[in-house]
PDB file of C-alpha atoms in Angstrom:
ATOM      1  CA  UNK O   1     114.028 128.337  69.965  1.00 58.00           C
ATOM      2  CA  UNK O   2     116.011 131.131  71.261  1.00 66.00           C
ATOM      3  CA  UNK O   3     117.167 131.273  74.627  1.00 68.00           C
ATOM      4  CA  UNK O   4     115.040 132.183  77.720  1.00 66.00           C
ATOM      5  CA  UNK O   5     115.367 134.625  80.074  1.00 76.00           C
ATOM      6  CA  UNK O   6     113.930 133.247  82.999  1.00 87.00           C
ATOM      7  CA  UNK O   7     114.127 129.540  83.751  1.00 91.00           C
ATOM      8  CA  UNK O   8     112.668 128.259  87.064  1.00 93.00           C
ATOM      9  CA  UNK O   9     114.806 126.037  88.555  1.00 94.00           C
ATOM     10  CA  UNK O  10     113.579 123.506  91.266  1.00 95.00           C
ATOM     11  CA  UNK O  11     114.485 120.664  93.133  1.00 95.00           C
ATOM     12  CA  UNK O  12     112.855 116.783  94.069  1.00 95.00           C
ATOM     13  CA  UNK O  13     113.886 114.287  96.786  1.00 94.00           C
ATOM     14  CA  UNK O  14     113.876 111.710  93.962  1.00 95.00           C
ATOM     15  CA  UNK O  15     114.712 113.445  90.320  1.00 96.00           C
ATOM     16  CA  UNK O  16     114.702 110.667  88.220  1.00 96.00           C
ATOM     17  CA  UNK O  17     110.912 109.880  89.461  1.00 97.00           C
ATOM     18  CA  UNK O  18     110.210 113.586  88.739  1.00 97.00           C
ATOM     19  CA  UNK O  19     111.485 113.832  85.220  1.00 98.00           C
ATOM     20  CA  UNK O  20     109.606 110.545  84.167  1.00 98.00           C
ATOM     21  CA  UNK O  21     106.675 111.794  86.188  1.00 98.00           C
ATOM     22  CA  UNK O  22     106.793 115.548  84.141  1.00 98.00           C
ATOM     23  CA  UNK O  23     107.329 113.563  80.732  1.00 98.00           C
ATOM     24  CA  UNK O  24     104.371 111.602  81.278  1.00 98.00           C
ATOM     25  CA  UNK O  25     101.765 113.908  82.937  1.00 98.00           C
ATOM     26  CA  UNK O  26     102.612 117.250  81.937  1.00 98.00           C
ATOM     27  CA  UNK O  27     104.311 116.483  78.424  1.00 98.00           C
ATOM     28  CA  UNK O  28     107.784 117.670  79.369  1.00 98.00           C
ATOM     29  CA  UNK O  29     110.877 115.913  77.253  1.00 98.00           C
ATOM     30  CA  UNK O  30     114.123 115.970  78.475  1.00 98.00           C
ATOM     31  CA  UNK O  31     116.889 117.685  76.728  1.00 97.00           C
ATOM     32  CA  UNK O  32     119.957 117.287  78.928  1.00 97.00           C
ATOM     33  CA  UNK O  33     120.753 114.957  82.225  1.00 97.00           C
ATOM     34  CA  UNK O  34     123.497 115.212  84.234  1.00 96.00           C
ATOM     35  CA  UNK O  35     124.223 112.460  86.868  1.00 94.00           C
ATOM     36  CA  UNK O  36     125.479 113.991  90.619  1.00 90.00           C
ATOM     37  CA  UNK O  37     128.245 113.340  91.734  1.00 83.00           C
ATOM     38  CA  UNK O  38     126.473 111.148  94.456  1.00 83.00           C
ATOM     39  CA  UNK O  39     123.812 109.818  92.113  1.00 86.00           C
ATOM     40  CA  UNK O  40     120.656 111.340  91.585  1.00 91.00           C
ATOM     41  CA  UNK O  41     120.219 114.142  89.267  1.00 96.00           C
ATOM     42  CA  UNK O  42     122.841 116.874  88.771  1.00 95.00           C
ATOM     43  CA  UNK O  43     120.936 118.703  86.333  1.00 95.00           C
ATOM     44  CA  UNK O  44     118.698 118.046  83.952  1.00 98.00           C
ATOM     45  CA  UNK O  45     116.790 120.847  81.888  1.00 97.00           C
ATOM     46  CA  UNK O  46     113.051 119.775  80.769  1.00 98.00           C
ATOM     47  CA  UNK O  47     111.277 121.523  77.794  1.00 96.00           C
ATOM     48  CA  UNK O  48     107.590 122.270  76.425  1.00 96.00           C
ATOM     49  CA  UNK O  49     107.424 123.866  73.287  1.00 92.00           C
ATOM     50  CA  UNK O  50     109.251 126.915  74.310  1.00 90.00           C
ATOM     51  CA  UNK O  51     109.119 126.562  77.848  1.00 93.00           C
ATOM     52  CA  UNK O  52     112.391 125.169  79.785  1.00 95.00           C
ATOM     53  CA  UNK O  53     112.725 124.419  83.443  1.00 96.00           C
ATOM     54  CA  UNK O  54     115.636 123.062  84.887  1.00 96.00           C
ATOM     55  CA  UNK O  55     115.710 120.444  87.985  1.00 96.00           C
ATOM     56  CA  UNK O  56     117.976 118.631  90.230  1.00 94.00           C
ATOM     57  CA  UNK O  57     118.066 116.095  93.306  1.00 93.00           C
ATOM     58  CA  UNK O  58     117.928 117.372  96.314  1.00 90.00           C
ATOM     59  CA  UNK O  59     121.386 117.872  98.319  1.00 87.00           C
ATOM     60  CA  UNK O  60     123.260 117.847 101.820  1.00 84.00           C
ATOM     61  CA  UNK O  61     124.928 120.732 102.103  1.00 81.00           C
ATOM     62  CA  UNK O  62     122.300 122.868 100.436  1.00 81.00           C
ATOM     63  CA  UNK O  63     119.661 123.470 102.863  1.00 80.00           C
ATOM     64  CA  UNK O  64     118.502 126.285 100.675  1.00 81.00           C
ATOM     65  CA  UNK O  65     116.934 124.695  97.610  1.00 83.00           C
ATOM     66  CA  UNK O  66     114.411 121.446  99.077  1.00 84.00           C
ATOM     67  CA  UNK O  67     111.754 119.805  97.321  1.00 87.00           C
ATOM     68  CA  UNK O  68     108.006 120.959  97.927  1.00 87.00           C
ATOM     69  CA  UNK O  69     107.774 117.630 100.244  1.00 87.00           C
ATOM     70  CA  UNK O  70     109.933 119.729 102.640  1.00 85.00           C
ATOM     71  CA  UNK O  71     107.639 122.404 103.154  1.00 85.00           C
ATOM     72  CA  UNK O  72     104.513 123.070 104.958  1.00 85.00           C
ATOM     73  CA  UNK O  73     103.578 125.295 101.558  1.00 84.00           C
ATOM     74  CA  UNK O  74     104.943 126.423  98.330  1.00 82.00           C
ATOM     75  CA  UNK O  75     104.881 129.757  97.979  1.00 79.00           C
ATOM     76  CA  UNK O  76     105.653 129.512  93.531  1.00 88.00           C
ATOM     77  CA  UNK O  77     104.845 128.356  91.058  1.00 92.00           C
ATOM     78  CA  UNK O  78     105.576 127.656  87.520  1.00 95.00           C
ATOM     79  CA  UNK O  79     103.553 129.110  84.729  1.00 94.00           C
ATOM     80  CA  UNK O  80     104.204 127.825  81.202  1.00 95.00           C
ATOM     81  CA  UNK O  81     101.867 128.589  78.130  1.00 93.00           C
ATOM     82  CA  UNK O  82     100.692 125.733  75.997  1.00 95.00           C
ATOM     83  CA  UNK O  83      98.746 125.710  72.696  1.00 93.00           C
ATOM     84  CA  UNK O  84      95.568 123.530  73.928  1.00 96.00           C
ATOM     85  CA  UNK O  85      94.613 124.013  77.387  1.00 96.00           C
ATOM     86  CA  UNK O  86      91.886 122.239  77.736  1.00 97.00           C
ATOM     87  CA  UNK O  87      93.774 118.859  75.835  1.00 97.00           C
ATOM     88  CA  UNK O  88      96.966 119.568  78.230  1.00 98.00           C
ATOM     89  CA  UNK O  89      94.336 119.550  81.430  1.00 98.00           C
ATOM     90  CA  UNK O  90      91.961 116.462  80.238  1.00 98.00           C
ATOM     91  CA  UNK O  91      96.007 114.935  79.653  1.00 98.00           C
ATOM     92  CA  UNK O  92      97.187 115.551  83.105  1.00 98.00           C
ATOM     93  CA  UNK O  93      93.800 114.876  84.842  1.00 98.00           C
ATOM     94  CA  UNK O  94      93.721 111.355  83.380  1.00 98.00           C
ATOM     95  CA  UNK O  95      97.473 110.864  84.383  1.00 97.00           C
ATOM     96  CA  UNK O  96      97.391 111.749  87.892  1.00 94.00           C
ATOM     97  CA  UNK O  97      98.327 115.266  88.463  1.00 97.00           C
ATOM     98  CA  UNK O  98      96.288 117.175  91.229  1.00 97.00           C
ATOM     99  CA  UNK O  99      94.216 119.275  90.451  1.00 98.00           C
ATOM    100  CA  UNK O 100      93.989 122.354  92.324  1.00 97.00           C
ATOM    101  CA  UNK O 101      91.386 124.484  90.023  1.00 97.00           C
ATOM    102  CA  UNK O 102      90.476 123.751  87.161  1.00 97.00           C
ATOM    103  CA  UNK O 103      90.131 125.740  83.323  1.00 97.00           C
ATOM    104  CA  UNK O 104      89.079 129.050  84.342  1.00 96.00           C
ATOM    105  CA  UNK O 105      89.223 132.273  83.071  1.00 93.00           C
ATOM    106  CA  UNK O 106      91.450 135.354  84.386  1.00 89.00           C
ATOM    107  CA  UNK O 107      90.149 138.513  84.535  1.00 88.00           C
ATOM    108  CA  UNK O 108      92.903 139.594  82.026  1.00 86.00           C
ATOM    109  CA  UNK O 109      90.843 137.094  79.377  1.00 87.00           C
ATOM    110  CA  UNK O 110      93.836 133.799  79.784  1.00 90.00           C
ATOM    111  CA  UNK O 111      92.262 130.331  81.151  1.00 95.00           C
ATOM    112  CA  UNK O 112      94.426 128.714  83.133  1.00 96.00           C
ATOM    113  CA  UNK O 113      94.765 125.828  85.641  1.00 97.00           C
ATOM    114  CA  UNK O 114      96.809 124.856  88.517  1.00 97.00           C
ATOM    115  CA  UNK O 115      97.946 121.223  89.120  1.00 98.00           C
ATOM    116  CA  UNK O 116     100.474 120.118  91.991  1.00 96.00           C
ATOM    117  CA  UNK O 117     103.251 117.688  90.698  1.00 96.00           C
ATOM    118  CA  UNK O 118     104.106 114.613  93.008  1.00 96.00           C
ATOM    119  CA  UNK O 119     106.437 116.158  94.949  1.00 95.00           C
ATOM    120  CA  UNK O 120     104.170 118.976  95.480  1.00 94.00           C
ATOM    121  CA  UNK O 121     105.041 121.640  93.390  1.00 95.00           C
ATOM    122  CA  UNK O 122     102.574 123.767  92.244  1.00 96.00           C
ATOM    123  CA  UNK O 123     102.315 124.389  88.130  1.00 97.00           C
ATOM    124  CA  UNK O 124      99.988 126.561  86.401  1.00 96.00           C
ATOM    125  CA  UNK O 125      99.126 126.317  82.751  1.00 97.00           C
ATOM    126  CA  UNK O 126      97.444 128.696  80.439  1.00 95.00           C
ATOM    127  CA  UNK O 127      96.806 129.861  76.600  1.00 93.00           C
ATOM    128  CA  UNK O 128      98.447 132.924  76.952  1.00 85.00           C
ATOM    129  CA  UNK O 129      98.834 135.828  79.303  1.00 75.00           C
ATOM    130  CA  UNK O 130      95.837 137.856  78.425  1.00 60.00           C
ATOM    131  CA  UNK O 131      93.963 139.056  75.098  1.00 51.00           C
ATOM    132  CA  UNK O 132      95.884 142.669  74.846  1.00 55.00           C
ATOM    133  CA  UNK O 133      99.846 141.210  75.569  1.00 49.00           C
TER     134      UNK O 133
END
């Protein structure tokens, strides 16, 4: 896997729930945890096939980065490609993920679907970007 580009990075009032939560639901595995240095999650980096996304506990002093729960809205998401979209969705339906609309196709000939975490944060999958990338 060579490195990405682009990694989203976000934050959760209780990491350690999210990364267990991610593993189970979405199929993410963990590749690196850091502790903070007042417990919770420093860092930890998540990965999908090719796909990373990074995550961390929520801290004082950073009033910048919050988890979704914060919010009144998100206003991003993550997109991440997988290779079966409709066995990722049936995966994450059964486990508890919320649906927000289901496998549909976008006019630029992907299917996709969008699924809020439980923290809120909102996570589209797909089978590509669209027939002529």
């Amino acid at each position: 896997m060579s490195t990405p580009l682009v990694v989203p990075f976000l934050r959760y009032q209780d990491a350690p729930a999210a990364i267990e939560w991610l593993g189970k639901v979405f199929g993410f595995r963990v590749a690196l945890t850091v502790p903070g240095p007042k417990g919770g999650i420093g860092h930890a980096r998540l990965t999908l096939g090719d796909a990373v996304v990074m995550l961390a506990s929520v801290r004082d002093g950073e009033p910048y980065l919050r988890s979704a729960l914060d919010l009144p809205a998100v206003s991003q998401g993550v997109f991440v490609v997988v290779d079966d979209l409709d066995a990722h969705y049936e995966q994450a339906a059964a486990r508890g993920a919320e649906i927000v609309v289901e496998p549909e196709a976008t006019p630029e000939g992907a299917r996709v679907y969008l699924a809020f975490d439980l923290e809120g944060q909102l996570w589209a999958f797909g089978d590509g970007f669209a027939v002529n990338d």
